[in-house]
Coordinates of C-alpha atoms in Angstrom, one line a residue:
X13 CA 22.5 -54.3 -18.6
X14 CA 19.0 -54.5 -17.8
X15 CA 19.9 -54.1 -20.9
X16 CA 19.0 -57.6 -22.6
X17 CA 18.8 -58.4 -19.3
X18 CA 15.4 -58.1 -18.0
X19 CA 14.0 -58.5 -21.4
X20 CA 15.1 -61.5 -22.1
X21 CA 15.2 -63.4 -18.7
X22 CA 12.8 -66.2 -20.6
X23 CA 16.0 -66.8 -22.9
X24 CA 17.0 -69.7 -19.6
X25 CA 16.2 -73.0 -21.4
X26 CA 18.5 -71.9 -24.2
X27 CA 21.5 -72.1 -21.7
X28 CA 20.8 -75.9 -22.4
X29 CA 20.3 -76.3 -25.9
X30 CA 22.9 -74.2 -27.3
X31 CA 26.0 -76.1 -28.5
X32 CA 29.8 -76.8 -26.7
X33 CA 31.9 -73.9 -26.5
X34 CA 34.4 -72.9 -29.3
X35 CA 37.9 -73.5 -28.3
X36 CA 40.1 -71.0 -27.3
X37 CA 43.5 -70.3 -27.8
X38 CA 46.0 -71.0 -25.3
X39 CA 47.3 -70.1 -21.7
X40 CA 51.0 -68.6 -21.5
X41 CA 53.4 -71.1 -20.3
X42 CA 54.6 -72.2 -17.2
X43 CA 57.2 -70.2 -15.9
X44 CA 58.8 -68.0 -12.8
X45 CA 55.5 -66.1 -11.7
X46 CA 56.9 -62.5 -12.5
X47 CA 56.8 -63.8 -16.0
X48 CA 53.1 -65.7 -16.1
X49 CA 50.3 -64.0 -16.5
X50 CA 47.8 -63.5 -14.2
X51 CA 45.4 -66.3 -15.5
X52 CA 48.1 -68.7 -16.1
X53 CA 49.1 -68.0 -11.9
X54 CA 45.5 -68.3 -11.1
X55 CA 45.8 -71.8 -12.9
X56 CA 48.8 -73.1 -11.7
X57 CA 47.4 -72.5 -7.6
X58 CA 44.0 -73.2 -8.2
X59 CA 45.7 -76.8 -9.7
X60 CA 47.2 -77.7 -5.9
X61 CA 44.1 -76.9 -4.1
X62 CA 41.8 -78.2 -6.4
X63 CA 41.7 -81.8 -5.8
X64 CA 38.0 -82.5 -7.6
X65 CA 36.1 -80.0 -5.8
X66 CA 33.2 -77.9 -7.2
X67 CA 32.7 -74.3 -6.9
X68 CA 29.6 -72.5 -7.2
X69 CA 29.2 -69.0 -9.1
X70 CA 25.9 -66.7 -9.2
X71 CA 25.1 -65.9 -12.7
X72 CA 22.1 -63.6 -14.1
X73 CA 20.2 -66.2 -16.0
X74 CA 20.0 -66.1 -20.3
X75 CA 22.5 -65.4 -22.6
X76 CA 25.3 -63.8 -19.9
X77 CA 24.9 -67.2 -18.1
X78 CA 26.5 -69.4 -21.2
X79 CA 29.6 -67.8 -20.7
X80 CA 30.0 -70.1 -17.4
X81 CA 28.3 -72.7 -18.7
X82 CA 29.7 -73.4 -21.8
X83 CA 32.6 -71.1 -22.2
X84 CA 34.5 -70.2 -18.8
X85 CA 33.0 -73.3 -16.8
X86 CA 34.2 -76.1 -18.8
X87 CA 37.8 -74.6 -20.0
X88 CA 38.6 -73.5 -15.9
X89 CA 37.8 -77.4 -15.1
X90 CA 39.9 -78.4 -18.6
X91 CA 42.8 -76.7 -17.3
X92 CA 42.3 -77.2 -13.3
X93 CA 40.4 -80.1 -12.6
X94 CA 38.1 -78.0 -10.5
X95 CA 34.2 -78.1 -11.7
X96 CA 31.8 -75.2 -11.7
X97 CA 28.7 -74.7 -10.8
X98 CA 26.0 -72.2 -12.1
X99 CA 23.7 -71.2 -10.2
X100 CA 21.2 -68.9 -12.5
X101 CA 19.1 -66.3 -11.4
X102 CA 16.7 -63.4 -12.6
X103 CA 18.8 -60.1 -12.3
X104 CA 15.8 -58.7 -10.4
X105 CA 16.0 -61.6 -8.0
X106 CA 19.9 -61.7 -7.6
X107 CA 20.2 -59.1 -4.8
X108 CA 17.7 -60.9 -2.5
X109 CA 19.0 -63.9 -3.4
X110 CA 22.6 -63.3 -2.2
X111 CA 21.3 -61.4 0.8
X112 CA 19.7 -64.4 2.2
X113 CA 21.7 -66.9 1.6
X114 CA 24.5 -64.9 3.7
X115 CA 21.7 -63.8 6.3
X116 CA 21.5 -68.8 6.0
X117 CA 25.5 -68.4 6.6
X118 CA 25.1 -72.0 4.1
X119 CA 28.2 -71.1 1.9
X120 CA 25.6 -72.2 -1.0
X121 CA 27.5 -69.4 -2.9
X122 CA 31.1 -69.1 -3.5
X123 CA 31.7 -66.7 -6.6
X124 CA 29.1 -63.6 -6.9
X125 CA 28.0 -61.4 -10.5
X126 CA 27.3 -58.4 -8.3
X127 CA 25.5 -55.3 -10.1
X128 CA 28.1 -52.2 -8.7
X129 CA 25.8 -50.1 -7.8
X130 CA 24.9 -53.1 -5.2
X131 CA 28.2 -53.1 -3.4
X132 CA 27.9 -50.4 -0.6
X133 CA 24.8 -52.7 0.8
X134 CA 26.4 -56.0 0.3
X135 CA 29.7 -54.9 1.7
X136 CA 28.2 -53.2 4.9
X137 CA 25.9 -56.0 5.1
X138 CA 29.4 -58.1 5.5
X139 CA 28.3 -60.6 2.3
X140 CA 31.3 -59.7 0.1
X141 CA 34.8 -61.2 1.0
X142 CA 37.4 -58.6 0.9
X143 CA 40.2 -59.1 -2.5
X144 CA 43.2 -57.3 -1.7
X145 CA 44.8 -59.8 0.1
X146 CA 44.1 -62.0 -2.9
X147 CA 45.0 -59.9 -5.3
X148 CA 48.5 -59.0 -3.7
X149 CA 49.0 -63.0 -3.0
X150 CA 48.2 -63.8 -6.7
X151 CA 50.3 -60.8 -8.2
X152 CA 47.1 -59.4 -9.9
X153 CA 47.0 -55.7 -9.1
X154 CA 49.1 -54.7 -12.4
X155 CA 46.2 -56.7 -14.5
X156 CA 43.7 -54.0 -12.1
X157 CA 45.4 -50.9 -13.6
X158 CA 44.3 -51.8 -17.0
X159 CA 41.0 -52.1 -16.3
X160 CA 39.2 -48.8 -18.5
X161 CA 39.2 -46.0 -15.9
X162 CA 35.6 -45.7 -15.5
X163 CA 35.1 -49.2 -14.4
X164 CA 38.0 -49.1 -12.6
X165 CA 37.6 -46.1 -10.9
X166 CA 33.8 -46.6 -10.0
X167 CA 33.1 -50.0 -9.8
X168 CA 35.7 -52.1 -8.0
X169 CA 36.1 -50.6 -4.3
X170 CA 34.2 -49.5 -1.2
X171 CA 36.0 -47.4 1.6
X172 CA 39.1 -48.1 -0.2
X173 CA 39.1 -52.1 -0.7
X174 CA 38.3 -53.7 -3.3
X175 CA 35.2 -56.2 -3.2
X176 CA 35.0 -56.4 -7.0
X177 CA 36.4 -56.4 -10.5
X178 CA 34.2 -54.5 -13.1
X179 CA 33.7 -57.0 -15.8
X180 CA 30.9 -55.9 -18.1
X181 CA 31.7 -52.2 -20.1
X182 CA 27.6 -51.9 -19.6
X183 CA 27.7 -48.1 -21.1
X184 CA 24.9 -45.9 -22.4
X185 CA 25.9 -45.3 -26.4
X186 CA 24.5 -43.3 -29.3
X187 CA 23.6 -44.6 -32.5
X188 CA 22.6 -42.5 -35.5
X189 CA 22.0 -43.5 -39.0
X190 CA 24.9 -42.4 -41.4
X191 CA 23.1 -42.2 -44.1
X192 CA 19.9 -40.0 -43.1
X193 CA 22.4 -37.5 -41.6
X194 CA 24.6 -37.9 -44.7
X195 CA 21.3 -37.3 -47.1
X196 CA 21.8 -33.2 -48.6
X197 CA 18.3 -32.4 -48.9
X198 CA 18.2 -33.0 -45.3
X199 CA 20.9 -31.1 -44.6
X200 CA 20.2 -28.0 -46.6
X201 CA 16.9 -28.1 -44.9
X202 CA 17.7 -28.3 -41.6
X203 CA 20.7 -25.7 -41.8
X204 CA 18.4 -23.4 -43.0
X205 CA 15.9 -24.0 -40.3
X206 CA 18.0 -23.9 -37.8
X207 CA 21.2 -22.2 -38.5
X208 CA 23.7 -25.2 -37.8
X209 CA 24.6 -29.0 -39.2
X210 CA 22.9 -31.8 -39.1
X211 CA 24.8 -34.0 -36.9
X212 CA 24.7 -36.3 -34.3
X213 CA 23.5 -33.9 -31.1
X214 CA 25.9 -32.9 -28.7
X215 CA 23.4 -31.4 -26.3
X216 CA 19.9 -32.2 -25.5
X217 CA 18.6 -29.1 -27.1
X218 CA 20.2 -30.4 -30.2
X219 CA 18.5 -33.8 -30.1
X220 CA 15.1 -32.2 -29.9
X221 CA 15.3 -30.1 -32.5
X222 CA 17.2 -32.3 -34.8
X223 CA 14.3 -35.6 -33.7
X224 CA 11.7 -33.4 -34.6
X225 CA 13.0 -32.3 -38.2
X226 CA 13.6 -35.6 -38.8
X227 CA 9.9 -37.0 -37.9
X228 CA 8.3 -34.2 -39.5
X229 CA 10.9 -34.6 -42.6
X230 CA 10.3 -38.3 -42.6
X231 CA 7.1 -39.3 -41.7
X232 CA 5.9 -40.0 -45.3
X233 CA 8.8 -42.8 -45.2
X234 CA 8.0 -44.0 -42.2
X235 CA 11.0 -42.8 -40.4
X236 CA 11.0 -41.2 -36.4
X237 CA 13.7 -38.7 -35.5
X238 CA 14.3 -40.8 -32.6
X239 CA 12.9 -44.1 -30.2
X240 CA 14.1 -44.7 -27.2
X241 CA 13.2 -47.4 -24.5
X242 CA 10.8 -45.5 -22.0
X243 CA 9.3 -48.4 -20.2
X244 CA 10.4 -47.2 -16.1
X245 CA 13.2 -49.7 -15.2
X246 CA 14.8 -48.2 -18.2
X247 CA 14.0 -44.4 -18.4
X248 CA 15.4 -43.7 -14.8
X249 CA 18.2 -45.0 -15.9
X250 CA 18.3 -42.2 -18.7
X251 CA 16.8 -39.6 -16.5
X252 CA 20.0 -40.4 -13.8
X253 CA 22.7 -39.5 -16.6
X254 CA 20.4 -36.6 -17.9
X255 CA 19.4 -35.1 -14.7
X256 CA 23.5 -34.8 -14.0
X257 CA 24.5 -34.1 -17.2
X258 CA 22.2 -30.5 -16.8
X259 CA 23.6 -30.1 -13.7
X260 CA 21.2 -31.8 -11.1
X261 CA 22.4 -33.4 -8.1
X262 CA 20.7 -36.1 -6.3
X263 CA 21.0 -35.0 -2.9
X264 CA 22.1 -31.6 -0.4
X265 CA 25.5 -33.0 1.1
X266 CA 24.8 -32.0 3.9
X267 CA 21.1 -32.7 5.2
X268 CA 20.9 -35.6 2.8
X269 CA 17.2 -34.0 1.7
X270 CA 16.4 -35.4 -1.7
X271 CA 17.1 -32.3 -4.5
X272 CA 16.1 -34.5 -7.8
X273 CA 13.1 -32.3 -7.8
X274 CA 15.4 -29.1 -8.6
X275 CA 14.1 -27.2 -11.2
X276 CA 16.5 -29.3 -13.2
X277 CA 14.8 -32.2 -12.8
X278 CA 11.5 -30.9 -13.9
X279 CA 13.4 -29.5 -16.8
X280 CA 14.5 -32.8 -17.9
X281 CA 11.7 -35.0 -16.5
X282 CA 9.1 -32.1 -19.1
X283 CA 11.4 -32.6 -21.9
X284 CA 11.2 -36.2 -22.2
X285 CA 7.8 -36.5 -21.9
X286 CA 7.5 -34.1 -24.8
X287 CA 10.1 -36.0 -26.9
X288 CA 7.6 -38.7 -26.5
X289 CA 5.9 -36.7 -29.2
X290 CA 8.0 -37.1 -32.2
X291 CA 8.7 -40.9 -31.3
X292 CA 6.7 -43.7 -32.6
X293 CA 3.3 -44.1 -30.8
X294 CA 3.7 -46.3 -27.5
X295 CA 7.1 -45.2 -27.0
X296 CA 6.6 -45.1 -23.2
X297 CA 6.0 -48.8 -22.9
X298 CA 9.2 -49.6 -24.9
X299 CA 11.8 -51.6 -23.5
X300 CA 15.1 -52.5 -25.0
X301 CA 13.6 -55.2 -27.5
X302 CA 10.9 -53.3 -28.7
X303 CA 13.0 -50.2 -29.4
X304 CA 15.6 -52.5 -30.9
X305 CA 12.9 -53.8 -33.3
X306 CA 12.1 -50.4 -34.5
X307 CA 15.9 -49.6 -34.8
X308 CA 16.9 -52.8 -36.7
X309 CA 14.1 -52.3 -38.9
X310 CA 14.9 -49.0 -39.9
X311 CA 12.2 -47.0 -38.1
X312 CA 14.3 -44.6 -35.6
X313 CA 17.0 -42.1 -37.4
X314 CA 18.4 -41.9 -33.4
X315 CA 18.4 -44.3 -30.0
X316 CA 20.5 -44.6 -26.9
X317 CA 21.1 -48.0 -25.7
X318 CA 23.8 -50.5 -24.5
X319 CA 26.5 -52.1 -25.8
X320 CA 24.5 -54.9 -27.7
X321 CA 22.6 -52.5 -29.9
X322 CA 25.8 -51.8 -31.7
X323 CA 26.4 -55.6 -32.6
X324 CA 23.5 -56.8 -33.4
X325 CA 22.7 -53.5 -35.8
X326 CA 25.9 -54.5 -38.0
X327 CA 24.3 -57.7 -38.1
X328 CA 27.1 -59.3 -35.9
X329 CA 26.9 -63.4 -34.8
X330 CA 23.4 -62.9 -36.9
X331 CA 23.4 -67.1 -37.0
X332 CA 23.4 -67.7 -33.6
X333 CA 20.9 -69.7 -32.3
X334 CA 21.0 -68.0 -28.7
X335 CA 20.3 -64.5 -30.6
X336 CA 17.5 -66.4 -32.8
X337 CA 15.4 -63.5 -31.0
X338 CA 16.9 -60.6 -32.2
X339 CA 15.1 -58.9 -35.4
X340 CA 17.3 -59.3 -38.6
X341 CA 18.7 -55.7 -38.8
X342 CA 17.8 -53.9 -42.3
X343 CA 20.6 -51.0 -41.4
X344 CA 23.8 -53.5 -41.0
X345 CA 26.2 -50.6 -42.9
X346 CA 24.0 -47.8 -41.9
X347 CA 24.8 -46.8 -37.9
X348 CA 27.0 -44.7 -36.9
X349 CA 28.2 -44.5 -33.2
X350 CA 28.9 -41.4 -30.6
X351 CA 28.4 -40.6 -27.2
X352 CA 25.0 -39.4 -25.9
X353 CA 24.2 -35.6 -25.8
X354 CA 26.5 -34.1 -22.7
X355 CA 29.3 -36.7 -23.5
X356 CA 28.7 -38.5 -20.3
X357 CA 26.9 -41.3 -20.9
X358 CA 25.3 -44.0 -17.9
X359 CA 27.3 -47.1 -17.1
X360 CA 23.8 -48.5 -16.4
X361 CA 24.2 -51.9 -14.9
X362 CA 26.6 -53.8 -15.4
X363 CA 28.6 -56.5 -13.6
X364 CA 31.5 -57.3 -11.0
X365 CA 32.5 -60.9 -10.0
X366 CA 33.1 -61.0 -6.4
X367 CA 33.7 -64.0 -3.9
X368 CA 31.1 -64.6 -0.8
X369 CA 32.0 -64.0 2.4
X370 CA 30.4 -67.0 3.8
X371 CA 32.1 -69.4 1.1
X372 CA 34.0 -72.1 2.4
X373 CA 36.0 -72.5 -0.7
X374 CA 37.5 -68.8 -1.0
X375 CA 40.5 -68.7 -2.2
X376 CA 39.3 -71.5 -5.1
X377 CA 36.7 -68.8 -6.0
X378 CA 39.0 -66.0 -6.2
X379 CA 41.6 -68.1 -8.3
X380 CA 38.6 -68.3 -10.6
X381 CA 37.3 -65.0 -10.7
X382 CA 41.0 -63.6 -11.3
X383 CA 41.1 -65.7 -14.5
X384 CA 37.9 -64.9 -15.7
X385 CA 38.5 -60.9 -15.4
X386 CA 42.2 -61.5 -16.5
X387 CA 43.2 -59.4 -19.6
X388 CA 43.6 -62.9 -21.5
X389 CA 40.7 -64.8 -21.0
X390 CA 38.4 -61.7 -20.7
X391 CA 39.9 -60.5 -24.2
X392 CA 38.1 -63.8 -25.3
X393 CA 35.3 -63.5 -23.3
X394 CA 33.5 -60.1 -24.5
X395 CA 34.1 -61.6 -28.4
X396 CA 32.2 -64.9 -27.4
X397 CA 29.5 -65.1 -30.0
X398 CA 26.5 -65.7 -27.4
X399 CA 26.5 -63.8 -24.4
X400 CA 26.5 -60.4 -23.6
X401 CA 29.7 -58.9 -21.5
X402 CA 30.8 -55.8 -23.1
X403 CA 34.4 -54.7 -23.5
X404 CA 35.5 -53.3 -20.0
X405 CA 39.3 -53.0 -20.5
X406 CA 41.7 -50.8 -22.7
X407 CA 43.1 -53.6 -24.5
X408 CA 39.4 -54.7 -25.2
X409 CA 39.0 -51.4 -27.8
X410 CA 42.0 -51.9 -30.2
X411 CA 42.3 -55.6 -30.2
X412 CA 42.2 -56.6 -34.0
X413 CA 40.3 -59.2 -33.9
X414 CA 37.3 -57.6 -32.2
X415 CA 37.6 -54.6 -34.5
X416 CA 37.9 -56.8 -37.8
X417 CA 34.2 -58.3 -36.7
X418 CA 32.4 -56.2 -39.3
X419 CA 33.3 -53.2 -41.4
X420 CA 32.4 -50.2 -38.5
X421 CA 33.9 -52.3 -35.6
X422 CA 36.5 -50.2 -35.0
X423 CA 34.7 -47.2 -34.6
X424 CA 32.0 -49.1 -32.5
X425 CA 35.0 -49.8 -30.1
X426 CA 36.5 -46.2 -30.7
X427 CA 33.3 -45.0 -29.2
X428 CA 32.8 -47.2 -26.4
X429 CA 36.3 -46.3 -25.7
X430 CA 35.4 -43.1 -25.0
X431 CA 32.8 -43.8 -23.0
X432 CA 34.8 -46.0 -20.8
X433 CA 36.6 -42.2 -19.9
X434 CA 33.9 -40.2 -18.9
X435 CA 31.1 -42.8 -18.1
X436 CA 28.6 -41.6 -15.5
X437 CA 28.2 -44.3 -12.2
X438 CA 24.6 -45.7 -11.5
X439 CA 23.6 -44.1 -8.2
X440 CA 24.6 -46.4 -5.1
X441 CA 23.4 -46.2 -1.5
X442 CA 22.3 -48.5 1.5
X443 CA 18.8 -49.3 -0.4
X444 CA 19.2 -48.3 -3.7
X445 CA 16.3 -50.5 -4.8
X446 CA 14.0 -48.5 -2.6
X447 CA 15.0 -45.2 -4.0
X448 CA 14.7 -46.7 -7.7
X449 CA 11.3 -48.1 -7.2
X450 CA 10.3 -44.6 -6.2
X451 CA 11.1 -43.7 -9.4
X452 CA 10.3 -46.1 -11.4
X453 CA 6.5 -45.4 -10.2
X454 CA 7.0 -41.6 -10.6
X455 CA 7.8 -42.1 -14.3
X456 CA 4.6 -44.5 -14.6
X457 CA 2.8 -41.9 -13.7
X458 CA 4.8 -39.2 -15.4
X459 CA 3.9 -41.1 -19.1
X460 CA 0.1 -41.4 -17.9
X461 CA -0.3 -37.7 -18.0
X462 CA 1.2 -36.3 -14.7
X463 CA 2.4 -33.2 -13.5
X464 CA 6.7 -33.2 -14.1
X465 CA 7.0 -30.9 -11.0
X466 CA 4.3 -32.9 -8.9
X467 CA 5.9 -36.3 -9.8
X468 CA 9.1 -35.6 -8.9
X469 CA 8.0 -33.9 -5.5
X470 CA 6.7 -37.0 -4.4
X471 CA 9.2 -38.8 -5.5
X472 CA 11.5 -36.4 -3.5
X473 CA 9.2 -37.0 -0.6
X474 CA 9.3 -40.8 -0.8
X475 CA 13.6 -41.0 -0.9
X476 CA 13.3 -38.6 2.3
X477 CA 11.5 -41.1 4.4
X478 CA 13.8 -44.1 2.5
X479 CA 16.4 -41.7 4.6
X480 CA 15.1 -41.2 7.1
X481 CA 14.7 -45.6 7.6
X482 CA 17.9 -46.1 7.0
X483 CA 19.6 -43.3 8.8
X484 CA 20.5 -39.8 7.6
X485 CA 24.0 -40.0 8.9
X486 CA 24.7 -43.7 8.0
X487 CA 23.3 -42.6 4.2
X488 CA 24.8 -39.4 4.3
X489 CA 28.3 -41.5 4.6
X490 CA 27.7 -43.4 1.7
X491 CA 26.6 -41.1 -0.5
X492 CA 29.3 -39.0 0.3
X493 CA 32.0 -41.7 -0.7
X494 CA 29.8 -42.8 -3.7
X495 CA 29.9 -38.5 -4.4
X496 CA 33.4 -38.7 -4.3
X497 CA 34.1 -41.1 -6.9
X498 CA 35.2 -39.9 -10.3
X499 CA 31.6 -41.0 -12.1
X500 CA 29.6 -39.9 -9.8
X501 CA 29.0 -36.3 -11.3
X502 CA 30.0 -34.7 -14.3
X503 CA 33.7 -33.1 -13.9

């Protein structure tokens, strides 16, 4: 996510205080390789070409990188002998960072956390080792399949090979309060205002009328209809499913000339500025902990948000140390969870392990990344109670002991499920950062007071030239695979 991610980058030193990890329970046994799994195959060969060595894996630095360190890092040397090595690193910093080390040729790296919508740069670029032969060698293409189809379908190949395994269900979500919708005087009056029930929106027009009823309905409580997080690096992430989810499309096939500023987009980029209205005050410098604040404490009837949002509202691994940061929620039996309005909701972010081409212990690293992402360690993985990967498989939304966590876990999982069917992909070119900076400083100066329509012409005019840098025809090829792909638009 950039989710907790950027906000909580500071959350490093924590990585060293926090205690061993909890046990887990074990492998499958030995036996002929049809009938292993694929974690316990990835054991047994990583256990004949081990012999002591180290490997060294890329992890965004916080709470995702004590998975590795004391989860995942010390039970793969338990059961292999083989030591790992974390390297952390800001999210903001990662791309650069893998870049130039492949540009050094060092083999520093040999495991990669790549963000997906990185993948078309890294893989042209020639930094991302190839897995199929891998995969096929270590019998781990059945464990692929299994993989939720979004993440599966979106987020694990380029040109048809596979550089990747999606391994954080990063998703947009939608979390109501129950019992404000639930309340009958709020009902009746809304009905009667607007001739249908109150209930969680299932368009956009919906969530505007239904936030302002609510803020003007509960303001002497001290209740907003909705908050969301509107600080840039967040917004266009909102603005990319919204913009698509009205119908907008990022570029003409076939000149590549930016089209974000369709009359779509200044529909969508007008409307949530004016949402800003019946949000709490400062809402456009909110990023995802100060809108979680206001949620937990039972400010917002409404928010969009990741994964994360959902557990620590139902006051989930409360006690942790490493979540000693999060606001104590006030709404723990209160939050209901759907899908965003449109029903296709951002997979904003997220990660894939990967192994780096310039590695001189690749096949090590793949063992290693094929029993992380296997369906049996990863099942343990998304419930560990201090970092943040999100469920990403099928298996991950109806395993009982995940959905026995608190009393509306199963519906939490139910929804995130759903999502994991009709998820929209982050936008991915050659550059990507360069087209999402362009945004990011048309939305600054969208929230200070600028023109919708003027904003996003400029914006437009800035991803032209990014085009033209790169190459129209050398873009237009990537965007026309990344087009292609089941995520990439609304079907």
């Amino acid at each position: 996510m950039s989710d907790p991610r950027f906000a909580i980058r500071s959350l490093r030193a924590l990585a060293r205080a926090l205690l061993p990890a909890l046990a887990v329970v074990g492998l499958a046994a030995p036996g002929a390789a049809h009938a292993q799994s694929a974690a316990q195959r990835a054991v047994d060969a990583a256990k004949k070409i081990c012999a002591g060595k180290t490997i060294t894996i890329v992890w965004e630095a916080g709470l995702q990188s004590l998975d590795p360190l004391n989860f995942s890092g010390p039970k793969w040397e338990q059961l292999t002998g083989c030591k790992v090595k974390v390297v952390e690193v800001p999210v903001a910093e990662m791309f650069t960072k893998i870049m130039q080390e492949h540009r050094a040729g060092t083999g520093a790296y040999d495991a990669l956390n790549v963000i997906p919508a990185w993948m078309p740069d890294l893989a042209q670029a020639g930094a991302l080792e190839v897995l199929d032969p891998y995969v096929d060698k270590y019998g781990f293409r059945d464990e692929l399949k299994k993989i939720a189809p979004t993440y599966r379908d979106n987020q694990m190949k380029v040109n048809g090979k596979i550089y990747g395994f999606p391994d954080d269900g990063d998703v947009f979500l939608f979390y109501y309060r129950k019992d404000i919708f639930a309340r009958p005087d709020l009902q009746k009056a809304f009905k009667a205002k607007h001739g249908y029930d109150l209930a969680p929106p299932k368009t956009w027009k919906q969530f505007d009328e239904i936030g302002a009823f609510l803020t003007d309905a509960l303001k002497s409580e001290g209740i907003y209809g909705a908050s969301f997080f509107r600080e840039p690096a967040y917004a266009i992430l909102m603005f990319e499913e919204r913009f698509r989810v009205e119908g907008g499309k990022f570029f003409d096939p076939q000149t590549m000339k930016a089209t974000i500023n369709s009359p779509v987009g200044v529909k969508v980029l007008t409307e949530m500025r004016n949402e800003n209205k019946f949000m709490p005050p400062g809402v456009e410098k909110f990023g995802f902990v100060e809108n979680l604040a206001v949620f937990l404490d039972g400010k917002s009837a409404m928010t969009i948000s990741w994964p994360p949002y959902g557990r620590f509202a139902a006051g989930y691994l409360s006690g942790e140390k490493a979540l000693d940061w999060v606001p104590k929620s006030k709404i723990s039996d209160k939050v209901g969870y759907a899908l965003p309005p449109g029903g296709h909701p951002q997979l904003a972010l997220g990660f894939a392990l990967s192994v780096a081409s310039s590695s001189k212990q690749k096949e090590l690293a793949y063992l290693f990344i094929q029993w992380l992402n296997s369906e049996e360690i990863s099942t343990q993985r998304v419930q560990l109670p201090y970092a943040l990967r999100d469920p990403f498989r099928d298996s991950h939304y109806t395993n009982k002991d995940y959905m026995a966590k608190w009393p509306d876990a199963k519906d939490y999982l139910a929804a995130l499920g759903q999502a994991a069917k009709t998820g929209l992909l982050d936008l991915s070119l050659i550059q990507t950062d360069k087209y999402e900076e362009a945004m990011r400083q048309g939305m600054s100066k969208l929230w200070s007071g600028a023109d919708p329509k003027a904003t996003l012409d400029e914006v437009a005019k800035q991803w032209n030239d990014i085009t033209q840098r790169v190459g129209v025809d050398k873009q237009k090829a990537v965007y026309t695979g990344w087009a292609a792909k089941s995520g990439a638009y609304p079907k």
